[in-house]
Amino acid sequence: MSQSIKRLQKNSLKRAQFKWTFLHPRFWLLWLFIAVLRILVLLPLPVLHSIGRVIGRQFYRINDKRRHIAHINIDLCFPDLAEEDRRGLVLRHFEAYGASIFDLAICWWASSRRLERLTSVHGLDQYLSLIEQGKNVILLTGHLLTVDLCGQYFSRYKPVVTMMKPLNNQVFNYLLFRSRSRNGTQVINRDQGLKPVIRYLRQGYPGYLMLDEDFGSPASVFAPFFGVQSWTVTSLSALARIGDAVVMPVFMNSLRGGRGYELYFDPVLKNFPSGDDLADAINMNQALEAGVRRMPEMYSWTFKLFKTRPSGEEAPY
């Protein structure tokens, strides 16, 4: 193992360590919430999701800003839907958002047996075949509400490398980092850039990446996403080329009513990277769009997906 990888793992271990300052009174309410969540996770998933949907509906009512952003995004992305159907999708998204609190709890505390029992998997053989062939693999996904649970499931087969933006809340940041580090997963601080990810890819770690957010990065191009020009990062092309990796889209759906989860490993992107940043961005966005259309209420519609606009065009928010 290279010295650079050892240093990265040492830094990751430090970030996963508990600090006594986490017991400061300003964190007590959060610890109480976590304790309640830890107890509730023992309930059946349909019960948990029923509670979560109630929470989500309250969030829908009180958070005007996020509701407004979600309405704009869904209006832009689903113009063919009737207005009533678009409004219904926004509400279902917020209900799914509330339920995802308990999906995260399942990710943190449920046994592997329970997660296995709750999950139907499609296309796993394709992924395992690539691993057995010694291929470097980048698992591409979007900002779905199940992104942590998805990573938790497939990292049991082989540890992966992923990226994480540090959160302001130190306790929640610690808990989330610790959860994402299970099964040997290497979690890279997003501020470190892509070089650590490339090192791990070359060491044989599959990458697990979300690249659908408008980062405002200059290393981006405008490519259609749901028919809307989206400022799309081109870093996936560089990662695949430098890391000599194939790109496989992966998505997890949380079934309505707490009926479990569906995990999809979609076919590897063809002719990727092509050497053309725009063509690759279109290819990536088409794969992401196909996954989101399969489970539209699970996507993070409350993000400002289209905040960067072509010259002369105003942001819709």
Short mmCIF file of C-alpha atoms in Angstrom, two decimals:
data_model
loop_
_atom_site.label_atom_id
_atom_site.label_comp_id
_atom_site.label_asym_id
_atom_site.label_seq_id
_atom_site.Cartn_x
_atom_site.Cartn_y
_atom_site.Cartn_z
CA MET A 1 0.00 0.00 0.00
CA SER A 2 1.40 3.41 -0.98
CA GLN A 3 2.38 5.97 1.67
CA SER A 4 -0.18 8.44 0.25
CA ILE A 5 -2.99 5.92 0.79
CA LYS A 6 -1.79 5.27 4.36
CA ARG A 7 -1.84 9.02 5.10
CA LEU A 8 -5.35 9.33 3.70
CA GLN A 9 -6.57 6.43 5.82
CA LYS A 10 -4.93 7.93 8.92
CA ASN A 11 -6.71 11.25 8.32
CA SER A 12 -9.99 9.40 7.80
CA LEU A 13 -9.54 7.57 11.10
CA LYS A 14 -9.04 10.89 12.93
CA ARG A 15 -12.30 12.25 11.52
CA ALA A 16 -14.17 9.14 12.69
CA GLN A 17 -13.05 9.51 16.32
CA PHE A 18 -15.41 10.62 19.07
CA LYS A 19 -14.55 13.87 20.87
CA TRP A 20 -15.62 14.77 24.39
CA THR A 21 -16.69 18.18 23.12
CA PHE A 22 -19.58 16.37 21.40
CA LEU A 23 -21.19 16.14 24.86
CA HIS A 24 -21.41 19.92 25.21
CA PRO A 25 -24.95 21.05 26.20
CA ARG A 26 -25.50 22.65 22.79
CA PHE A 27 -25.60 19.11 21.34
CA TRP A 28 -27.94 17.57 23.91
CA LEU A 29 -31.10 17.98 21.83
CA LEU A 30 -29.39 16.30 18.90
CA TRP A 31 -28.28 13.39 21.10
CA LEU A 32 -31.84 13.08 22.42
CA PHE A 33 -33.16 12.96 18.86
CA ILE A 34 -30.57 10.30 17.95
CA ALA A 35 -31.51 8.24 21.03
CA VAL A 36 -35.20 8.35 20.08
CA LEU A 37 -34.31 7.43 16.50
CA ARG A 38 -32.22 4.51 17.76
CA ILE A 39 -35.23 3.12 19.64
CA LEU A 40 -37.74 3.75 16.85
CA VAL A 41 -35.61 1.93 14.26
CA LEU A 42 -36.64 -1.33 15.95
CA LEU A 43 -40.19 -0.81 14.64
CA PRO A 44 -41.30 -2.34 11.31
CA LEU A 45 -40.40 -0.28 8.25
CA PRO A 46 -44.06 0.43 7.26
CA VAL A 47 -44.60 2.02 10.69
CA LEU A 48 -41.41 4.06 10.41
CA HIS A 49 -42.34 5.33 6.96
CA SER A 50 -45.85 6.26 8.14
CA ILE A 51 -44.28 8.42 10.85
CA GLY A 52 -41.79 9.81 8.35
CA ARG A 53 -44.47 10.82 5.86
CA VAL A 54 -46.24 12.82 8.58
CA ILE A 55 -42.94 14.59 9.35
CA GLY A 56 -42.42 15.24 5.65
CA ARG A 57 -45.86 16.78 5.23
CA GLN A 58 -45.14 19.15 8.12
CA PHE A 59 -41.82 20.08 6.52
CA TYR A 60 -43.71 20.75 3.27
CA ARG A 61 -46.05 23.14 5.06
CA ILE A 62 -43.49 25.13 7.04
CA ASN A 63 -40.47 25.34 4.71
CA ASP A 64 -41.58 27.85 2.09
CA LYS A 65 -38.12 28.20 0.56
CA ARG A 66 -37.52 24.51 -0.12
CA ARG A 67 -41.09 23.97 -1.28
CA HIS A 68 -40.71 26.87 -3.72
CA ILE A 69 -37.45 25.46 -5.15
CA ALA A 70 -38.97 21.99 -5.52
CA HIS A 71 -41.99 23.39 -7.37
CA ILE A 72 -39.75 25.29 -9.80
CA ASN A 73 -37.52 22.27 -10.49
CA ILE A 74 -40.40 19.88 -11.04
CA ASP A 75 -42.26 22.39 -13.24
CA LEU A 76 -39.12 22.69 -15.39
CA CYS A 77 -38.38 18.96 -15.54
CA PHE A 78 -41.91 17.61 -16.01
CA PRO A 79 -43.68 20.15 -18.24
CA ASP A 80 -45.85 17.43 -19.78
CA LEU A 81 -47.41 16.52 -16.44
CA ALA A 82 -50.65 18.19 -15.47
CA GLU A 83 -50.22 20.88 -12.82
CA GLU A 84 -52.09 18.76 -10.27
CA ASP A 85 -49.71 15.85 -10.90
CA ARG A 86 -46.66 18.09 -10.51
CA ARG A 87 -48.01 19.40 -7.19
CA GLY A 88 -48.62 15.83 -6.10
CA LEU A 89 -45.03 14.89 -6.96
CA VAL A 90 -43.71 17.76 -4.84
CA LEU A 91 -45.76 16.57 -1.87
CA ARG A 92 -44.68 12.94 -2.37
CA HIS A 93 -41.06 14.12 -2.45
CA PHE A 94 -41.44 15.81 0.93
CA GLU A 95 -43.15 12.71 2.32
CA ALA A 96 -40.24 10.62 1.03
CA TYR A 97 -37.86 13.14 2.59
CA GLY A 98 -39.48 12.58 5.99
CA ALA A 99 -39.37 8.81 5.53
CA SER A 100 -35.68 9.04 4.58
CA ILE A 101 -34.89 10.01 8.19
CA PHE A 102 -35.70 6.43 9.09
CA ASP A 103 -33.96 5.05 5.99
CA LEU A 104 -30.83 6.72 7.37
CA ALA A 105 -31.51 5.11 10.76
CA ILE A 106 -31.78 1.73 9.02
CA CYS A 107 -28.43 2.48 7.40
CA TRP A 108 -26.86 3.31 10.77
CA TRP A 109 -28.21 0.57 12.99
CA ALA A 110 -30.02 -2.19 11.11
CA SER A 111 -28.32 -5.55 10.81
CA SER A 112 -27.03 -6.78 7.46
CA ARG A 113 -29.68 -9.50 7.61
CA ARG A 114 -32.48 -6.94 7.94
CA LEU A 115 -31.13 -4.81 5.10
CA GLU A 116 -30.77 -7.90 2.92
CA ARG A 117 -34.34 -8.95 3.66
CA LEU A 118 -35.72 -5.51 2.81
CA THR A 119 -33.82 -5.06 -0.47
CA SER A 120 -34.49 -6.39 -3.97
CA VAL A 121 -31.44 -6.07 -6.22
CA HIS A 122 -31.37 -5.82 -10.01
CA GLY A 123 -28.17 -6.15 -12.04
CA LEU A 124 -25.84 -7.11 -9.19
CA ASP A 125 -24.24 -9.83 -11.34
CA GLN A 126 -23.05 -7.16 -13.80
CA TYR A 127 -21.24 -5.31 -11.02
CA LEU A 128 -19.71 -8.39 -9.41
CA SER A 129 -18.55 -9.61 -12.83
CA LEU A 130 -16.63 -6.37 -13.36
CA ILE A 131 -15.02 -6.72 -9.93
CA GLU A 132 -14.04 -10.34 -10.62
CA GLN A 133 -12.46 -9.26 -13.92
CA GLY A 134 -10.31 -6.76 -12.02
CA LYS A 135 -11.93 -3.75 -13.68
CA ASN A 136 -11.80 -0.34 -12.05
CA VAL A 137 -15.40 0.78 -11.55
CA ILE A 138 -17.01 4.14 -10.84
CA LEU A 139 -20.53 3.78 -9.46
CA LEU A 140 -22.42 6.88 -10.56
CA THR A 141 -25.53 8.05 -8.75
CA GLY A 142 -27.51 11.22 -8.13
CA HIS A 143 -28.56 13.04 -4.98
CA LEU A 144 -31.24 10.53 -4.04
CA LEU A 145 -32.65 10.33 -0.53
CA THR A 146 -31.32 6.76 -0.27
CA VAL A 147 -27.73 7.55 -1.21
CA ASP A 148 -26.30 6.41 2.16
CA LEU A 149 -28.35 3.24 2.30
CA CYS A 150 -27.37 2.41 -1.26
CA GLY A 151 -23.67 2.73 -0.49
CA GLN A 152 -24.08 0.74 2.70
CA TYR A 153 -25.59 -2.16 0.79
CA PHE A 154 -23.11 -2.66 -2.03
CA SER A 155 -19.98 -1.79 -0.02
CA ARG A 156 -20.47 -5.13 1.72
CA TYR A 157 -19.21 -6.81 -1.44
CA LYS A 158 -16.14 -4.61 -1.84
CA PRO A 159 -15.04 -1.44 0.01
CA VAL A 160 -15.45 1.72 -2.07
CA VAL A 161 -14.13 5.27 -2.07
CA THR A 162 -16.56 8.18 -1.92
CA MET A 163 -16.58 11.92 -1.27
CA MET A 164 -18.32 13.93 1.42
CA LYS A 165 -18.84 17.62 2.03
CA PRO A 166 -18.25 18.30 5.76
CA LEU A 167 -21.33 19.48 7.65
CA ASN A 168 -21.43 22.43 10.03
CA ASN A 169 -22.82 20.34 12.90
CA GLN A 170 -19.81 18.48 14.33
CA VAL A 171 -21.81 15.67 15.94
CA PHE A 172 -23.90 14.89 12.89
CA ASN A 173 -20.80 15.18 10.72
CA TYR A 174 -19.07 12.60 12.95
CA LEU A 175 -22.05 10.22 12.88
CA LEU A 176 -22.49 10.49 9.13
CA PHE A 177 -18.78 10.06 8.45
CA ARG A 178 -18.64 7.04 10.78
CA SER A 179 -21.64 5.48 9.06
CA ARG A 180 -20.25 6.04 5.58
CA SER A 181 -16.91 4.57 6.64
CA ARG A 182 -18.41 1.19 7.50
CA ASN A 183 -17.39 -1.88 5.52
CA GLY A 184 -13.99 -0.33 4.82
CA THR A 185 -15.34 2.54 2.72
CA GLN A 186 -12.83 5.38 2.31
CA VAL A 187 -14.49 8.80 2.69
CA ILE A 188 -12.66 11.73 1.10
CA ASN A 189 -13.33 15.31 2.14
CA ARG A 190 -14.64 17.07 -0.96
CA ASP A 191 -12.25 19.96 -0.31
CA GLN A 192 -9.34 17.59 -1.01
CA GLY A 193 -10.34 17.35 -4.66
CA LEU A 194 -10.21 14.32 -6.92
CA LYS A 195 -6.56 13.26 -6.54
CA PRO A 196 -7.25 11.03 -3.49
CA VAL A 197 -10.14 9.39 -5.35
CA ILE A 198 -7.85 8.63 -8.29
CA ARG A 199 -5.28 7.06 -5.94
CA TYR A 200 -7.91 4.75 -4.48
CA LEU A 201 -9.32 3.89 -7.92
CA ARG A 202 -5.86 2.80 -9.00
CA GLN A 203 -5.64 0.68 -5.84
CA GLY A 204 -8.78 -1.17 -6.97
CA TYR A 205 -11.42 0.62 -4.87
CA PRO A 206 -14.66 1.23 -6.79
CA GLY A 207 -15.68 4.89 -6.70
CA TYR A 208 -19.15 5.90 -5.49
CA LEU A 209 -19.86 9.42 -6.68
CA MET A 210 -22.68 11.97 -6.97
CA LEU A 211 -21.89 14.45 -9.72
CA ASP A 212 -25.30 15.92 -10.51
CA GLU A 213 -25.05 19.06 -8.34
CA ASP A 214 -24.42 22.51 -9.81
CA PHE A 215 -21.10 23.21 -8.07
CA GLY A 216 -20.50 26.41 -10.02
CA SER A 217 -17.21 24.87 -11.12
CA PRO A 218 -15.53 26.31 -14.23
CA ALA A 219 -14.71 22.71 -15.24
CA SER A 220 -18.29 22.25 -16.44
CA VAL A 221 -20.39 22.44 -19.59
CA PHE A 222 -24.06 23.04 -20.27
CA ALA A 223 -25.78 19.74 -21.01
CA PRO A 224 -29.48 18.87 -20.97
CA PHE A 225 -30.96 17.31 -17.84
CA PHE A 226 -34.70 16.68 -18.16
CA GLY A 227 -34.58 18.96 -21.19
CA VAL A 228 -33.14 21.88 -19.20
CA GLN A 229 -29.60 23.15 -19.78
CA SER A 230 -27.68 22.17 -16.64
CA TRP A 231 -24.15 23.28 -15.64
CA THR A 232 -22.63 19.80 -15.57
CA VAL A 233 -19.20 18.91 -14.20
CA THR A 234 -16.80 17.19 -16.58
CA SER A 235 -14.76 15.53 -13.83
CA LEU A 236 -16.32 12.10 -14.40
CA SER A 237 -14.65 11.90 -17.80
CA ALA A 238 -11.26 12.75 -16.29
CA LEU A 239 -11.71 10.26 -13.46
CA ALA A 240 -12.67 7.46 -15.82
CA ARG A 241 -9.76 8.22 -18.13
CA ILE A 242 -7.04 8.69 -15.51
CA GLY A 243 -8.36 5.89 -13.30
CA ASP A 244 -8.86 3.56 -16.29
CA ALA A 245 -12.39 2.91 -15.02
CA VAL A 246 -15.77 1.99 -16.44
CA VAL A 247 -18.83 3.92 -15.22
CA MET A 248 -21.88 2.05 -13.93
CA PRO A 249 -24.99 3.99 -12.81
CA VAL A 250 -26.56 2.77 -9.55
CA PHE A 251 -29.80 3.87 -7.90
CA MET A 252 -31.83 2.81 -4.87
CA ASN A 253 -35.56 3.35 -4.47
CA SER A 254 -37.37 3.38 -1.13
CA LEU A 255 -40.75 1.83 -1.89
CA ARG A 256 -43.82 3.74 -0.76
CA GLY A 257 -45.55 2.34 2.29
CA GLY A 258 -42.36 0.90 3.75
CA ARG A 259 -42.43 -2.14 1.45
CA GLY A 260 -38.65 -2.19 1.28
CA TYR A 261 -36.00 -1.04 -1.17
CA GLU A 262 -35.05 -1.69 -4.78
CA LEU A 263 -31.42 -1.38 -5.86
CA TYR A 264 -30.59 -1.06 -9.56
CA PHE A 265 -27.18 -1.55 -11.17
CA ASP A 266 -27.68 -0.17 -14.68
CA PRO A 267 -25.53 -1.07 -17.71
CA VAL A 268 -22.07 0.47 -18.01
CA LEU A 269 -21.97 3.75 -19.96
CA LYS A 270 -20.95 3.09 -23.55
CA ASN A 271 -18.14 4.99 -25.27
CA PHE A 272 -17.18 6.71 -22.02
CA PRO A 273 -15.01 8.69 -21.84
CA SER A 274 -15.22 9.68 -25.49
CA GLY A 275 -12.71 12.54 -25.47
CA ASP A 276 -15.54 15.04 -25.93
CA ASP A 277 -16.56 16.72 -22.66
CA LEU A 278 -19.99 17.75 -23.93
CA ALA A 279 -20.81 14.30 -25.30
CA ASP A 280 -19.71 12.74 -22.01
CA ALA A 281 -21.78 15.21 -19.96
CA ILE A 282 -24.84 14.40 -22.08
CA ASN A 283 -24.17 10.68 -21.64
CA MET A 284 -23.87 11.07 -17.87
CA ASN A 285 -27.00 13.23 -17.55
CA GLN A 286 -29.03 10.81 -19.64
CA ALA A 287 -28.04 7.96 -17.32
CA LEU A 288 -28.90 10.03 -14.25
CA GLU A 289 -32.22 11.14 -15.73
CA ALA A 290 -33.18 7.54 -16.52
CA GLY A 291 -32.53 6.57 -12.91
CA VAL A 292 -34.45 9.53 -11.49
CA ARG A 293 -37.46 8.89 -13.76
CA ARG A 294 -37.68 5.42 -12.23
CA MET A 295 -38.13 6.95 -8.75
CA PRO A 296 -38.86 10.69 -9.18
CA GLU A 297 -40.01 11.41 -5.62
CA MET A 298 -36.64 10.19 -4.29
CA TYR A 299 -34.59 12.90 -6.02
CA SER A 300 -33.39 16.02 -4.19
CA TRP A 301 -35.65 18.52 -5.92
CA THR A 302 -35.01 21.06 -3.15
CA PHE A 303 -31.51 21.74 -4.55
CA LYS A 304 -31.00 24.69 -6.88
CA LEU A 305 -30.27 22.38 -9.79
CA PHE A 306 -30.25 25.09 -12.45
CA LYS A 307 -28.78 28.09 -10.65
CA THR A 308 -25.98 28.60 -13.22
CA ARG A 309 -27.51 29.72 -16.50
CA PRO A 310 -26.30 30.39 -20.04
CA SER A 311 -25.33 33.97 -20.75
CA GLY A 312 -28.31 36.30 -20.72
CA GLU A 313 -30.64 33.85 -18.99
CA GLU A 314 -31.83 34.49 -15.43
CA ALA A 315 -31.79 31.78 -12.75
CA PRO A 316 -35.33 30.49 -12.15
CA TYR A 317 -35.12 30.76 -8.36
#
